[in-house]
Coordinates of N, CA and C in Angstrom, one line a residue:
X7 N 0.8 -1.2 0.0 CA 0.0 0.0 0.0 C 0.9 1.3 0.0
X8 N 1.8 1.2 0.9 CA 2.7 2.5 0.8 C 3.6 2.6 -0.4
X9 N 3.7 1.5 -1.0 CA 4.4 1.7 -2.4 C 3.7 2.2 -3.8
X10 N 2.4 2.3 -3.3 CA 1.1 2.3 -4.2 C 0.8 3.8 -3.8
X11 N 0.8 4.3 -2.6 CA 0.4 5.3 -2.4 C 1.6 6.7 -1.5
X12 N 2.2 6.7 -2.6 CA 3.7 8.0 -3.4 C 2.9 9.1 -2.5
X13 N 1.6 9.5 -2.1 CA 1.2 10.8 -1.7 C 1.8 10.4 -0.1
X14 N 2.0 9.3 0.0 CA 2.2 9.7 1.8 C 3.7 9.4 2.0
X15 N 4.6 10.7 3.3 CA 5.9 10.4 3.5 C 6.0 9.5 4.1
X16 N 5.2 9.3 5.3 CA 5.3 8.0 6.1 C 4.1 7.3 6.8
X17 N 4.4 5.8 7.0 CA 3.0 5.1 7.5 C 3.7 4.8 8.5
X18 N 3.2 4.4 9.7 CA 3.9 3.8 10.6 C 2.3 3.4 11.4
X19 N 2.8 2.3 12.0 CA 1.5 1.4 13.4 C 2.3 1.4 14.8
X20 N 1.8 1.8 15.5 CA 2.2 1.9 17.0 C 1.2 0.8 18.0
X21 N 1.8 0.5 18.9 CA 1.1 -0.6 19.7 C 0.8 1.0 21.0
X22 N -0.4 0.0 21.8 CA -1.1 1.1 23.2 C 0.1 1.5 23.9
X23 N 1.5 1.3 23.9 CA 2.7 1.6 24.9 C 3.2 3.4 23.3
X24 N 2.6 3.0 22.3 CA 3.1 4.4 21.8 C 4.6 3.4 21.1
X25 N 4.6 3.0 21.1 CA 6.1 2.0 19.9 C 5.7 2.2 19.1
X26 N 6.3 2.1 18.3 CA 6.7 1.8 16.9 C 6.6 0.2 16.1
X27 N 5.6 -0.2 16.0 CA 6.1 -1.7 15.2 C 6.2 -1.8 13.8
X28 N 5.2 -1.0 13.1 CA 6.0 -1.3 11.9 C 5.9 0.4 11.5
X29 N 7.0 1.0 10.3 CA 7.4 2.1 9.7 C 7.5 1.8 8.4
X30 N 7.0 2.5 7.3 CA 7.4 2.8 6.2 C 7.7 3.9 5.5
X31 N 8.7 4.1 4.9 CA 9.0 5.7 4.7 C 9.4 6.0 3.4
X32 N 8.8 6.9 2.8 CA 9.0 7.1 1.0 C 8.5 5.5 0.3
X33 N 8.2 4.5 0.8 CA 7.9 3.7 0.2 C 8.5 2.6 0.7
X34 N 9.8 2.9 1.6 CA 10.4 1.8 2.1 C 10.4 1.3 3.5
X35 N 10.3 0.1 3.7 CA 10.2 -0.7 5.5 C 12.1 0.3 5.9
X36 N 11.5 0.4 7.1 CA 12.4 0.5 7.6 C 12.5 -0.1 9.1
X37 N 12.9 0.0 10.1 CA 13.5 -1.1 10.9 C 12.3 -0.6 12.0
X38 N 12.5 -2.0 12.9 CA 10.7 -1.9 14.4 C 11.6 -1.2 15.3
X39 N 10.8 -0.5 16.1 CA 11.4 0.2 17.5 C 11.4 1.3 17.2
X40 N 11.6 2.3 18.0 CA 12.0 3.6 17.7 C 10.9 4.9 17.9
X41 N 10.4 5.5 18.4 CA 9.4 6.5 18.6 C 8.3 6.9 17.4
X42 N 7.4 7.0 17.9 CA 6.5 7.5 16.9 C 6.0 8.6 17.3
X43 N 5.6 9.7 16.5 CA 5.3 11.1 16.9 C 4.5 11.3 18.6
X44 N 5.1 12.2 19.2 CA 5.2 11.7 20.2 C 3.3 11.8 21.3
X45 N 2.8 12.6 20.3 CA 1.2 13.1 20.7 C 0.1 12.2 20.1
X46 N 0.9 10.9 18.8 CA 0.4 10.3 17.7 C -1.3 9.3 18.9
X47 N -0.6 8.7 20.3 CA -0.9 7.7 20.8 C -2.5 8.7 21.9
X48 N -1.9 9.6 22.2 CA -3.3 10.6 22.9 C -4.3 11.2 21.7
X49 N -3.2 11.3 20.5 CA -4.5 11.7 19.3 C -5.3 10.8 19.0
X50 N -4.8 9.0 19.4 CA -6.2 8.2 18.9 C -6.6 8.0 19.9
X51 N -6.7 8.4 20.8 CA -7.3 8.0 22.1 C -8.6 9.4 22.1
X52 N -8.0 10.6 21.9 CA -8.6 11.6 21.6 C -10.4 11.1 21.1
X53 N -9.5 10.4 19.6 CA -10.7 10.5 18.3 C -11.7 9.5 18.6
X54 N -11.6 8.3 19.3 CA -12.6 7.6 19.7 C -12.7 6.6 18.9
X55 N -13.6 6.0 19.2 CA -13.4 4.7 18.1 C -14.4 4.9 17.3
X56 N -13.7 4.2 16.1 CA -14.2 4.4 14.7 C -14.3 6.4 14.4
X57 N -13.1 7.2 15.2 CA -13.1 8.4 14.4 C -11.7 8.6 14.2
X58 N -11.4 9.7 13.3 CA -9.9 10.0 13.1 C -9.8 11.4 13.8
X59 N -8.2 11.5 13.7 CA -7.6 13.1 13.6 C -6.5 12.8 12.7
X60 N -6.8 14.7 12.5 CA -6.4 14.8 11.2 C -5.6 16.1 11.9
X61 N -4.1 16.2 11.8 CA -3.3 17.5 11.9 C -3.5 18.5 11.3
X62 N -3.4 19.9 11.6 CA -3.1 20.9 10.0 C -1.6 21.0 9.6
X63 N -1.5 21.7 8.8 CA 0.0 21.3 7.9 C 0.7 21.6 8.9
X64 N 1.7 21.0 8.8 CA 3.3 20.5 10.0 C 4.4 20.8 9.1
X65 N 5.5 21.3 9.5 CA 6.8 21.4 8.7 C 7.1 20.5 9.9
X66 N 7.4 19.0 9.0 CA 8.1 18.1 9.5 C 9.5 17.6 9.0
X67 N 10.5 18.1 10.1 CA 11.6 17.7 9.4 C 12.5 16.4 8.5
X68 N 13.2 17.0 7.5 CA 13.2 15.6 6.5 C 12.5 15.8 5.3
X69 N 11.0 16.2 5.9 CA 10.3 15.6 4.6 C 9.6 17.3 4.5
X70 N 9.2 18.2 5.3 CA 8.8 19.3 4.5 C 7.8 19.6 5.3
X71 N 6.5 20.7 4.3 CA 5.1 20.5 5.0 C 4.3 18.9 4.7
X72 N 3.7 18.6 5.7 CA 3.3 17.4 6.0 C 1.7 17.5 6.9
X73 N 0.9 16.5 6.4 CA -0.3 17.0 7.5 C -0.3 15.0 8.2
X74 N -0.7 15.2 9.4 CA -0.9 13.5 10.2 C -2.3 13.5 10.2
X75 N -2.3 11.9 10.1 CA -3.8 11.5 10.0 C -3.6 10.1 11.2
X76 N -4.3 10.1 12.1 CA -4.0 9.3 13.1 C -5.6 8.3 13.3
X77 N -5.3 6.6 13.0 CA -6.7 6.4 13.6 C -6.1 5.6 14.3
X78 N -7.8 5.6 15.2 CA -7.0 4.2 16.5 C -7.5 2.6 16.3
X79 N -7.2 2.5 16.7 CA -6.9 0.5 16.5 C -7.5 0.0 18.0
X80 N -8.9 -0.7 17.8 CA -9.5 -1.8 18.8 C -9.3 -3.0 18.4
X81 N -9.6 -3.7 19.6 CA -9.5 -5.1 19.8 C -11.6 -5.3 19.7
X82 N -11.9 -6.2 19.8 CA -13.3 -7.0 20.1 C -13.8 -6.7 21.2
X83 N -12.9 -6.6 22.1 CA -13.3 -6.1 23.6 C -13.3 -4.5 23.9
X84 N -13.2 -4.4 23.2 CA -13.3 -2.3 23.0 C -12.0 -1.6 23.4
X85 N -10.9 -2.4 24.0 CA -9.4 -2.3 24.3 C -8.4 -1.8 23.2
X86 N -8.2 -0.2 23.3 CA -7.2 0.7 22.7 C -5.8 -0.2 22.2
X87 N -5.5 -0.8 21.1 CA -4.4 -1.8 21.2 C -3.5 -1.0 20.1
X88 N -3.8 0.5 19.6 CA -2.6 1.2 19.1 C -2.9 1.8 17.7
X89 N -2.6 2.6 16.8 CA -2.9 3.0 16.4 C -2.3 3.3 14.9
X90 N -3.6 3.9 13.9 CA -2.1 3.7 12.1 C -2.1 5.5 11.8
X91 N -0.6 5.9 11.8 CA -0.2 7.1 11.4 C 0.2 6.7 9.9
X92 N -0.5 8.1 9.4 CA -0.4 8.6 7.6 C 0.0 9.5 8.0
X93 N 1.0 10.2 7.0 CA 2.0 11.0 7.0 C 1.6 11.6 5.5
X94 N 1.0 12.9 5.4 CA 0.5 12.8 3.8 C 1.8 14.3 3.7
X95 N 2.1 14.2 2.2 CA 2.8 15.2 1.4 C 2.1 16.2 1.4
X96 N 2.2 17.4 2.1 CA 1.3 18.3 1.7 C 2.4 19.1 0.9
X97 N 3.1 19.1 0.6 CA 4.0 19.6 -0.6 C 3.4 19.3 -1.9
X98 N 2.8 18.6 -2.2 CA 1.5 18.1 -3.3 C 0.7 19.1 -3.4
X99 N 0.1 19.8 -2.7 CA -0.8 20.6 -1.9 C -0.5 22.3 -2.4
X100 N 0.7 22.2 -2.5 CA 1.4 23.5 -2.7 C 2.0 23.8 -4.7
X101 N 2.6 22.7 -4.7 CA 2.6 22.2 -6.3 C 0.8 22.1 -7.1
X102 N 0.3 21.8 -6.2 CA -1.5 21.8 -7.1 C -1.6 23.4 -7.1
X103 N -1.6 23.9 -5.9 CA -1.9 26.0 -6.1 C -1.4 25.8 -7.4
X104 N 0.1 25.7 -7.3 CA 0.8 26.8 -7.9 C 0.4 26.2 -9.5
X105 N -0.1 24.9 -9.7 CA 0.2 24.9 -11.4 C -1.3 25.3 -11.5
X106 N -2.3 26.0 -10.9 CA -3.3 26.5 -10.8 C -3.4 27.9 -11.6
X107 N -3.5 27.8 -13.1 CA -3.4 28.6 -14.0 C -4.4 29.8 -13.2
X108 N -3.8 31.0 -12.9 CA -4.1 31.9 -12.6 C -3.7 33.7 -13.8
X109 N -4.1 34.6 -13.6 CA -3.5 35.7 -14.3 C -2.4 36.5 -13.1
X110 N -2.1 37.5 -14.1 CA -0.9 38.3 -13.4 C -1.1 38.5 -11.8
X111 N -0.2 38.2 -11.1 CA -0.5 38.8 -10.1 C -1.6 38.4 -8.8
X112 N -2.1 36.9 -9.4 CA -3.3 36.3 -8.6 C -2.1 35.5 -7.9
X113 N -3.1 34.6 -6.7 CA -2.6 34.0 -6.4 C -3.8 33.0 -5.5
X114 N -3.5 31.6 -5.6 CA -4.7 30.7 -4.7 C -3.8 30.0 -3.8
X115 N -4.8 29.7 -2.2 CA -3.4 29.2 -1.4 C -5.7 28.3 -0.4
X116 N -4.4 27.9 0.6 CA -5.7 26.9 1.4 C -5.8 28.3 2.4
X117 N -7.1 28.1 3.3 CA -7.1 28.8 4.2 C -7.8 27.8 5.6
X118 N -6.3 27.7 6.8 CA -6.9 26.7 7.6 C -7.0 27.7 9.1
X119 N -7.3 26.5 10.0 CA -7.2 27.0 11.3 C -6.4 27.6 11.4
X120 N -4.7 27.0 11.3 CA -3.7 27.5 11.7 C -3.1 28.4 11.0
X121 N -4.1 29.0 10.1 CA -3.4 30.2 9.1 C -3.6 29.8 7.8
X122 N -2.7 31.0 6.6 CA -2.8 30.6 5.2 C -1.4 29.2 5.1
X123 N -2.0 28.4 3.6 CA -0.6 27.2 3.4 C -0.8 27.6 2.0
X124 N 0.2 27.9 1.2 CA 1.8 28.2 1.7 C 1.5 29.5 2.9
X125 N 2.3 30.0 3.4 CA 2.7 31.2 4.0 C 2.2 32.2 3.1
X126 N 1.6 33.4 4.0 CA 1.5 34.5 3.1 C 2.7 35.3 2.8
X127 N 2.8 35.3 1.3 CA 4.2 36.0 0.9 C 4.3 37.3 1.5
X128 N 5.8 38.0 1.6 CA 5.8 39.3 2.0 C 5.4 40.3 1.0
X129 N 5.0 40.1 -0.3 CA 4.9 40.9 -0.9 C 2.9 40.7 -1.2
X130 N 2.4 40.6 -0.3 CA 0.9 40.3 -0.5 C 0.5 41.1 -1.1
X131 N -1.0 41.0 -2.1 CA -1.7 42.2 -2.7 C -2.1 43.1 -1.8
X132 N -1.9 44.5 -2.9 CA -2.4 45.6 -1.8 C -3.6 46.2 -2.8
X133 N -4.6 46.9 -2.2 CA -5.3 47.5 -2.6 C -6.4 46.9 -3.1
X134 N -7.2 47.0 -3.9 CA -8.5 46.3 -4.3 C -8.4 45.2 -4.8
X135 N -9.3 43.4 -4.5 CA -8.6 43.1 -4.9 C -10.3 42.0 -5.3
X136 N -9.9 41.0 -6.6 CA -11.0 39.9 -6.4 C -11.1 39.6 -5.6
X137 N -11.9 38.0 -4.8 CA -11.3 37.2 -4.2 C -12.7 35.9 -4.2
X138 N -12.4 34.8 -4.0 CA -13.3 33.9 -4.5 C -12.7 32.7 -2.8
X139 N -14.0 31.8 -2.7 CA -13.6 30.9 -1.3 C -14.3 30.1 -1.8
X140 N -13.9 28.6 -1.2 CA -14.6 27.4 -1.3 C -14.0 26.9 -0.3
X141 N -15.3 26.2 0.3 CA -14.9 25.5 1.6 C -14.6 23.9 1.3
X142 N -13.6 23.1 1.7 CA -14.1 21.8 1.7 C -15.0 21.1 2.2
X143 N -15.4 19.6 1.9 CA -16.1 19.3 3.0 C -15.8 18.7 4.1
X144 N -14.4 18.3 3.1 CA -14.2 16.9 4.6 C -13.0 17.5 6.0
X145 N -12.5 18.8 5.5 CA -11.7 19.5 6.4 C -12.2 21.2 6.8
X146 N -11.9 21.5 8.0 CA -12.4 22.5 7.6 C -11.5 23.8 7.2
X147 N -11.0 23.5 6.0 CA -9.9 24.1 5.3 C -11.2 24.9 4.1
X148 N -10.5 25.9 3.9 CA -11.1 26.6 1.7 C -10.2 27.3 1.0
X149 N -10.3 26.9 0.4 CA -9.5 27.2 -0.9 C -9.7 28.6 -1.5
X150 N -8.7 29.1 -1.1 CA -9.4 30.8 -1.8 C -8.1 31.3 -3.1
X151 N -9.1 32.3 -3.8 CA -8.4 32.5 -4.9 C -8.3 34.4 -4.7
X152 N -7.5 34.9 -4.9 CA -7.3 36.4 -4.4 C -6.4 37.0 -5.7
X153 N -6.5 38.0 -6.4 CA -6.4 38.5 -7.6 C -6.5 40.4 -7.5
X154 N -5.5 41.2 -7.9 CA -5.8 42.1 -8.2 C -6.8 42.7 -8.7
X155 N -8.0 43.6 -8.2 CA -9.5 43.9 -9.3 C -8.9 45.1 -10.7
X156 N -7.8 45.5 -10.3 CA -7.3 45.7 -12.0 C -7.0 44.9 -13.2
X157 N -6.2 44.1 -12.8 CA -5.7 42.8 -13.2 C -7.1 42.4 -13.9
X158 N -8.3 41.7 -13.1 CA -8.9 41.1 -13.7 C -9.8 41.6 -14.2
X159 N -10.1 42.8 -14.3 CA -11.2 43.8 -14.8 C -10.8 43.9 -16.2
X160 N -9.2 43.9 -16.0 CA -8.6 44.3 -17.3 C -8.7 43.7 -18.7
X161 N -9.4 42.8 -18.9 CA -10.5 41.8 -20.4 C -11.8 42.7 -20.6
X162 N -12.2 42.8 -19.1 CA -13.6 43.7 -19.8 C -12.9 44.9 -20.1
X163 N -12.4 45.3 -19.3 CA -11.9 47.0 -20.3 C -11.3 46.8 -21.6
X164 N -11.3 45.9 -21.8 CA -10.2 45.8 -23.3 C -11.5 45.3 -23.9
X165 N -12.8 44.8 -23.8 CA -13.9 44.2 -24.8 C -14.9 46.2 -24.4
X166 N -14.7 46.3 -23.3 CA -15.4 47.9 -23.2 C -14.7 49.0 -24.2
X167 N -13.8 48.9 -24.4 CA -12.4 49.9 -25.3 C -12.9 49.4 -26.8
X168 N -12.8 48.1 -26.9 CA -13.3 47.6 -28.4 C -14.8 47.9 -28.7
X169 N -15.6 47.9 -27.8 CA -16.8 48.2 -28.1 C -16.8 49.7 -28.7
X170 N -16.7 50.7 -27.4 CA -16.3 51.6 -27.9 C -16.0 52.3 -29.1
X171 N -14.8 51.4 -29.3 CA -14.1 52.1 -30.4 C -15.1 51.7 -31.8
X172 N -15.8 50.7 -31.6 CA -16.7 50.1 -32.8 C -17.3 51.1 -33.2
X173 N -18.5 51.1 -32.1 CA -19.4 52.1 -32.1 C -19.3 53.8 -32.2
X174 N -18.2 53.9 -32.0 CA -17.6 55.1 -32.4 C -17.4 55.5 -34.0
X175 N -16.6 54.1 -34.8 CA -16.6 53.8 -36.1 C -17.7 54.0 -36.8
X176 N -18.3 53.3 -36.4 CA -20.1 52.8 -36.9 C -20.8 54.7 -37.1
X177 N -20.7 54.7 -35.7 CA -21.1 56.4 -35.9 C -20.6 57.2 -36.9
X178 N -19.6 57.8 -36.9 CA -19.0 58.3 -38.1 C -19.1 58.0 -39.0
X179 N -19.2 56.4 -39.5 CA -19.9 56.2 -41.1 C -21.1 56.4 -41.0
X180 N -22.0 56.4 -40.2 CA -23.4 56.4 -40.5 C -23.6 58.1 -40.6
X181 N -22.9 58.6 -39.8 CA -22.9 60.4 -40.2 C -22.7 60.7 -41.5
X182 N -21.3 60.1 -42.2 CA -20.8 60.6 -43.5 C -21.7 59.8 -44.5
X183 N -22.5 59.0 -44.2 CA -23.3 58.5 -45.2 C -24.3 59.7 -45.5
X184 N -25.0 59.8 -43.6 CA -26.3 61.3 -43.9 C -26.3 62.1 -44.9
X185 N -24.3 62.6 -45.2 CA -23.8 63.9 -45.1 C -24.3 63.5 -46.5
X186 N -23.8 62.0 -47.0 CA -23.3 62.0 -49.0 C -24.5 62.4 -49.3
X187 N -25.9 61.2 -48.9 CA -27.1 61.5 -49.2 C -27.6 62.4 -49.4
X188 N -27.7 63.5 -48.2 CA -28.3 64.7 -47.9 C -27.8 65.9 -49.1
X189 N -26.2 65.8 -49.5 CA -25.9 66.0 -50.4 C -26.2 66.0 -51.5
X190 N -26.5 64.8 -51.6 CA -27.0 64.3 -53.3 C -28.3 64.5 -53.3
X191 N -28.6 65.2 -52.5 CA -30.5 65.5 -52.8 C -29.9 67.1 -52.8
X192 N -29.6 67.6 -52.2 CA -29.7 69.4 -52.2 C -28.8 69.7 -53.4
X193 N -27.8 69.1 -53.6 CA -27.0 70.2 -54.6 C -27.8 70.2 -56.3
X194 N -28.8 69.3 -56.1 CA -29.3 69.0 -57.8 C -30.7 70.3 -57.4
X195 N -30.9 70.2 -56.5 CA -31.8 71.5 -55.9 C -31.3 72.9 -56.2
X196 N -29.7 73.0 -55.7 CA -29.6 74.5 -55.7 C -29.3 74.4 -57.1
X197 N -28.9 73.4 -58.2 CA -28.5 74.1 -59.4 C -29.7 74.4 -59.6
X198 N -31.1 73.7 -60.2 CA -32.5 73.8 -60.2 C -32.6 75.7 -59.9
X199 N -32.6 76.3 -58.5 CA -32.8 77.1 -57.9 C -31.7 78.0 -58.7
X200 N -30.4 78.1 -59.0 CA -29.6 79.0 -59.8 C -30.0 79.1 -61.0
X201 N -30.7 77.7 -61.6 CA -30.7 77.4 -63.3 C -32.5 78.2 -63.4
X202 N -33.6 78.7 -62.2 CA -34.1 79.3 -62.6 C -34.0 80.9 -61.7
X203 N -33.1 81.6 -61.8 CA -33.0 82.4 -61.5 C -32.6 83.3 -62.6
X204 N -31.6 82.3 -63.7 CA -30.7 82.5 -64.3 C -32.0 82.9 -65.7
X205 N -32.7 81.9 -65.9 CA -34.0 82.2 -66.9 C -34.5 83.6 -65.9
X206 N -35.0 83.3 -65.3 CA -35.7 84.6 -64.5 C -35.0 86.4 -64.8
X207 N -33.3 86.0 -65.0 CA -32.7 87.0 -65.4 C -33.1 87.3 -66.9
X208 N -33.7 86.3 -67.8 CA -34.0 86.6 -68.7 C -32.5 85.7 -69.6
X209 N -31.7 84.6 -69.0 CA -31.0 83.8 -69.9 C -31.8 82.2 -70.1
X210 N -32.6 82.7 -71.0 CA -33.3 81.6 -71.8 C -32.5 80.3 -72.2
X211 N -31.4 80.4 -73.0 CA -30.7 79.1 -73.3 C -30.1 79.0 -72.0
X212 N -30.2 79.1 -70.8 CA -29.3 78.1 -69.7 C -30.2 77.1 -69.4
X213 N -29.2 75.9 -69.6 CA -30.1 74.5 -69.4 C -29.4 73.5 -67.7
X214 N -30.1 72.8 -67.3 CA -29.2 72.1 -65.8 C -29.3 70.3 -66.7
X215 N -28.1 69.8 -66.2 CA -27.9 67.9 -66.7 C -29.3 67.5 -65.9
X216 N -29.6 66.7 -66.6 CA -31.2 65.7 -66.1 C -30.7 64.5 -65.6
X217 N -30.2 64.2 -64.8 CA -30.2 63.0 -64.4 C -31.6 61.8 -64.2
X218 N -31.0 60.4 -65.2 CA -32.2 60.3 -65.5 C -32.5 59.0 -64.2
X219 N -33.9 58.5 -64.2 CA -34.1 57.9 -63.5 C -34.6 58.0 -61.4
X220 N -34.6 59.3 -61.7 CA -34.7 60.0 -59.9 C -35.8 61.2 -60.3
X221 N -36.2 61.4 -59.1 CA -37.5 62.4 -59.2 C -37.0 63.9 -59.5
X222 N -35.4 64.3 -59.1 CA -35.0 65.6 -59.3 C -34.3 65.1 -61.2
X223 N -34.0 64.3 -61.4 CA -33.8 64.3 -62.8 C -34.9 64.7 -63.8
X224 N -36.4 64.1 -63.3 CA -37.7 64.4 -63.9 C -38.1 66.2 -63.6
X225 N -37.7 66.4 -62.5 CA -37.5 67.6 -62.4 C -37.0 68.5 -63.1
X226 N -35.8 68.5 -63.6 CA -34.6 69.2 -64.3 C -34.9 68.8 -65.6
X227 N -35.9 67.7 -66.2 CA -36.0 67.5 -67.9 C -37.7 68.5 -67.8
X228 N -38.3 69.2 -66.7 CA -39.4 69.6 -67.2 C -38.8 70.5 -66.8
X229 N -37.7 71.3 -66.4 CA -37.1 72.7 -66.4 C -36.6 73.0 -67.5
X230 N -35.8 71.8 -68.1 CA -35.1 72.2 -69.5 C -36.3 72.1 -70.9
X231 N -37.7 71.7 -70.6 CA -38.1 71.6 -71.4 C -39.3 73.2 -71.4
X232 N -39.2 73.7 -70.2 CA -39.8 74.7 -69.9 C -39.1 76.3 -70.3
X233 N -38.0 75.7 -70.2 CA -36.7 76.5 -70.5 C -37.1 76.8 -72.3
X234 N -36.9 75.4 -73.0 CA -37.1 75.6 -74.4 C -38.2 76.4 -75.0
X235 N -39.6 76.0 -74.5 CA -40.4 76.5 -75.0 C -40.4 78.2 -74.7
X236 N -39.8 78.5 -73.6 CA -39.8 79.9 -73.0 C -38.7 80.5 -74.7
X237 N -37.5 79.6 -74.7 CA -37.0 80.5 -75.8 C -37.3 80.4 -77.1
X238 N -38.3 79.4 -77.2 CA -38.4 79.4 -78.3 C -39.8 80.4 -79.2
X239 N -40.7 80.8 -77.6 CA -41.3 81.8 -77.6 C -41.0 83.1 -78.2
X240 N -39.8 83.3 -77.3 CA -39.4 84.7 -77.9 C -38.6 84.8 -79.1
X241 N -38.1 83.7 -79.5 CA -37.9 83.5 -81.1 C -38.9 84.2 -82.2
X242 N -40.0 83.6 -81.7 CA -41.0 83.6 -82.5 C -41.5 85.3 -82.5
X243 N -41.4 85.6 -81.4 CA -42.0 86.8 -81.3 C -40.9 87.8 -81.8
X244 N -39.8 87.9 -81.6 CA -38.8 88.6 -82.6 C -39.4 88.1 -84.1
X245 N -39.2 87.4 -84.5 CA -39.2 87.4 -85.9 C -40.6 87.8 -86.1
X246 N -41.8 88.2 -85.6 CA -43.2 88.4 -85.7 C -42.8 90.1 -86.2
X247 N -41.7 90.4 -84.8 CA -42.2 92.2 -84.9 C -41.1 92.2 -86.2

């Protein structure tokens, strides 16, 4: 089992005197006798039968941060006959945060009784910040995630900036369209409006281009045709007198 299960530094079984009888460590037996943690024998006495204790993270020397998991061991007759210590890696624990794809400047860590795991760095976030918690169930540890609110704001401002700038775009072409249209309807107006001013002065041959197919084109062929008859009036009447 301990060869199978790489997450724990050490197993070891203690008899009710708190000995040591059997140890296994990184995966290997090592020799009977010898102390086992020295609180390991009142923590299963603690937990009761049929319960555990469970340490919070321990820097245990040798092997690192470490958390103990202690159960106790009866006989048939309800007699405390000793108990099985797990020894889990909580260095695993620390390697899981960290490959915990976060953005700039985030960071996720556990949050227990005995404080934050890892340690809170000296350089902790300052000033506004996300922050997200989940509790376990089976410890009462949560896992929290804490992030600069610049940092993570900083996608919407960049999809708010492109919006923006869209709609800013969009505007301006929809203006300079108004402008062409609005144009192409008045300037065939003011020639109309010069081209009868210009008759009105009494210049008969001034004619305006008819653009065909539009209602100011139909316009401008019954101005130039209004035009002709006008000069061809006073043709007529010159050559009369």
């Amino acid at each position: 089992f301990a060869r199978r299960s790489e997450a724990y530094l050490e197993i070891l079984y203690i008899n009710e005197k708190g000995r040591t009888v059997a140890h296994v460590r990184n995966g290997n037996r090592v020799r009977r006798g010898g102390a086992a943690p020295s609180d390991s024998l009142e923590r299963a006495r603690g937990a009761g039968r049929g319960g555990w204790w469970a340490s919070g993270i321990e820097d245990r020397p040798g092997f690192g941060p470490a958390q103990r998991y202690v159960k106790p061991l009866y006989d048939v007759t309800g007699a405390l006959r000793g108990a099985l210590v797990l020894v889990y890696d909580a260095g695993r624990l620390s390697a899981l945060l960290d490959d915990t794809v976060l953005g700039a400047g985030a960071r996720a860590y556990l949050e227990t009784p005995e404080g934050h795991y890892p340690p809170e760095p000296p350089d902790r976030l300052r000033g506004e910040t996300l922050s997200g918690r989940t509790p376990l169930r089976e410890r009462p540890w949560a896992v929290v995630f804490e992030a600069p609110l610049e940092e993570s704001l900083r996608p919407l401002k960049t999809v708010r900036n492109a919006a923006v700038l869209t709609a800013t775009i969009g505007i301006g072409v929809l203006i300079l369209m108004i402008f062409l249209i609005v144009r192409s309807i008045t300037r065939p107006i003011a020639r109309l409006v010069a081209a009868a001013r210009r008759l009105g002065e009494g210049d008969l041959g001034h004619r305006v281009d008819a653009a065909t197919g539009t209602e100011l084109g139909a316009l401008s062929t019954a101005f130039n045709q209004m035009a002709e008859r006008l000069e061809s009036d006073r043709i007529r009447q010159v050559e009369l007198q």
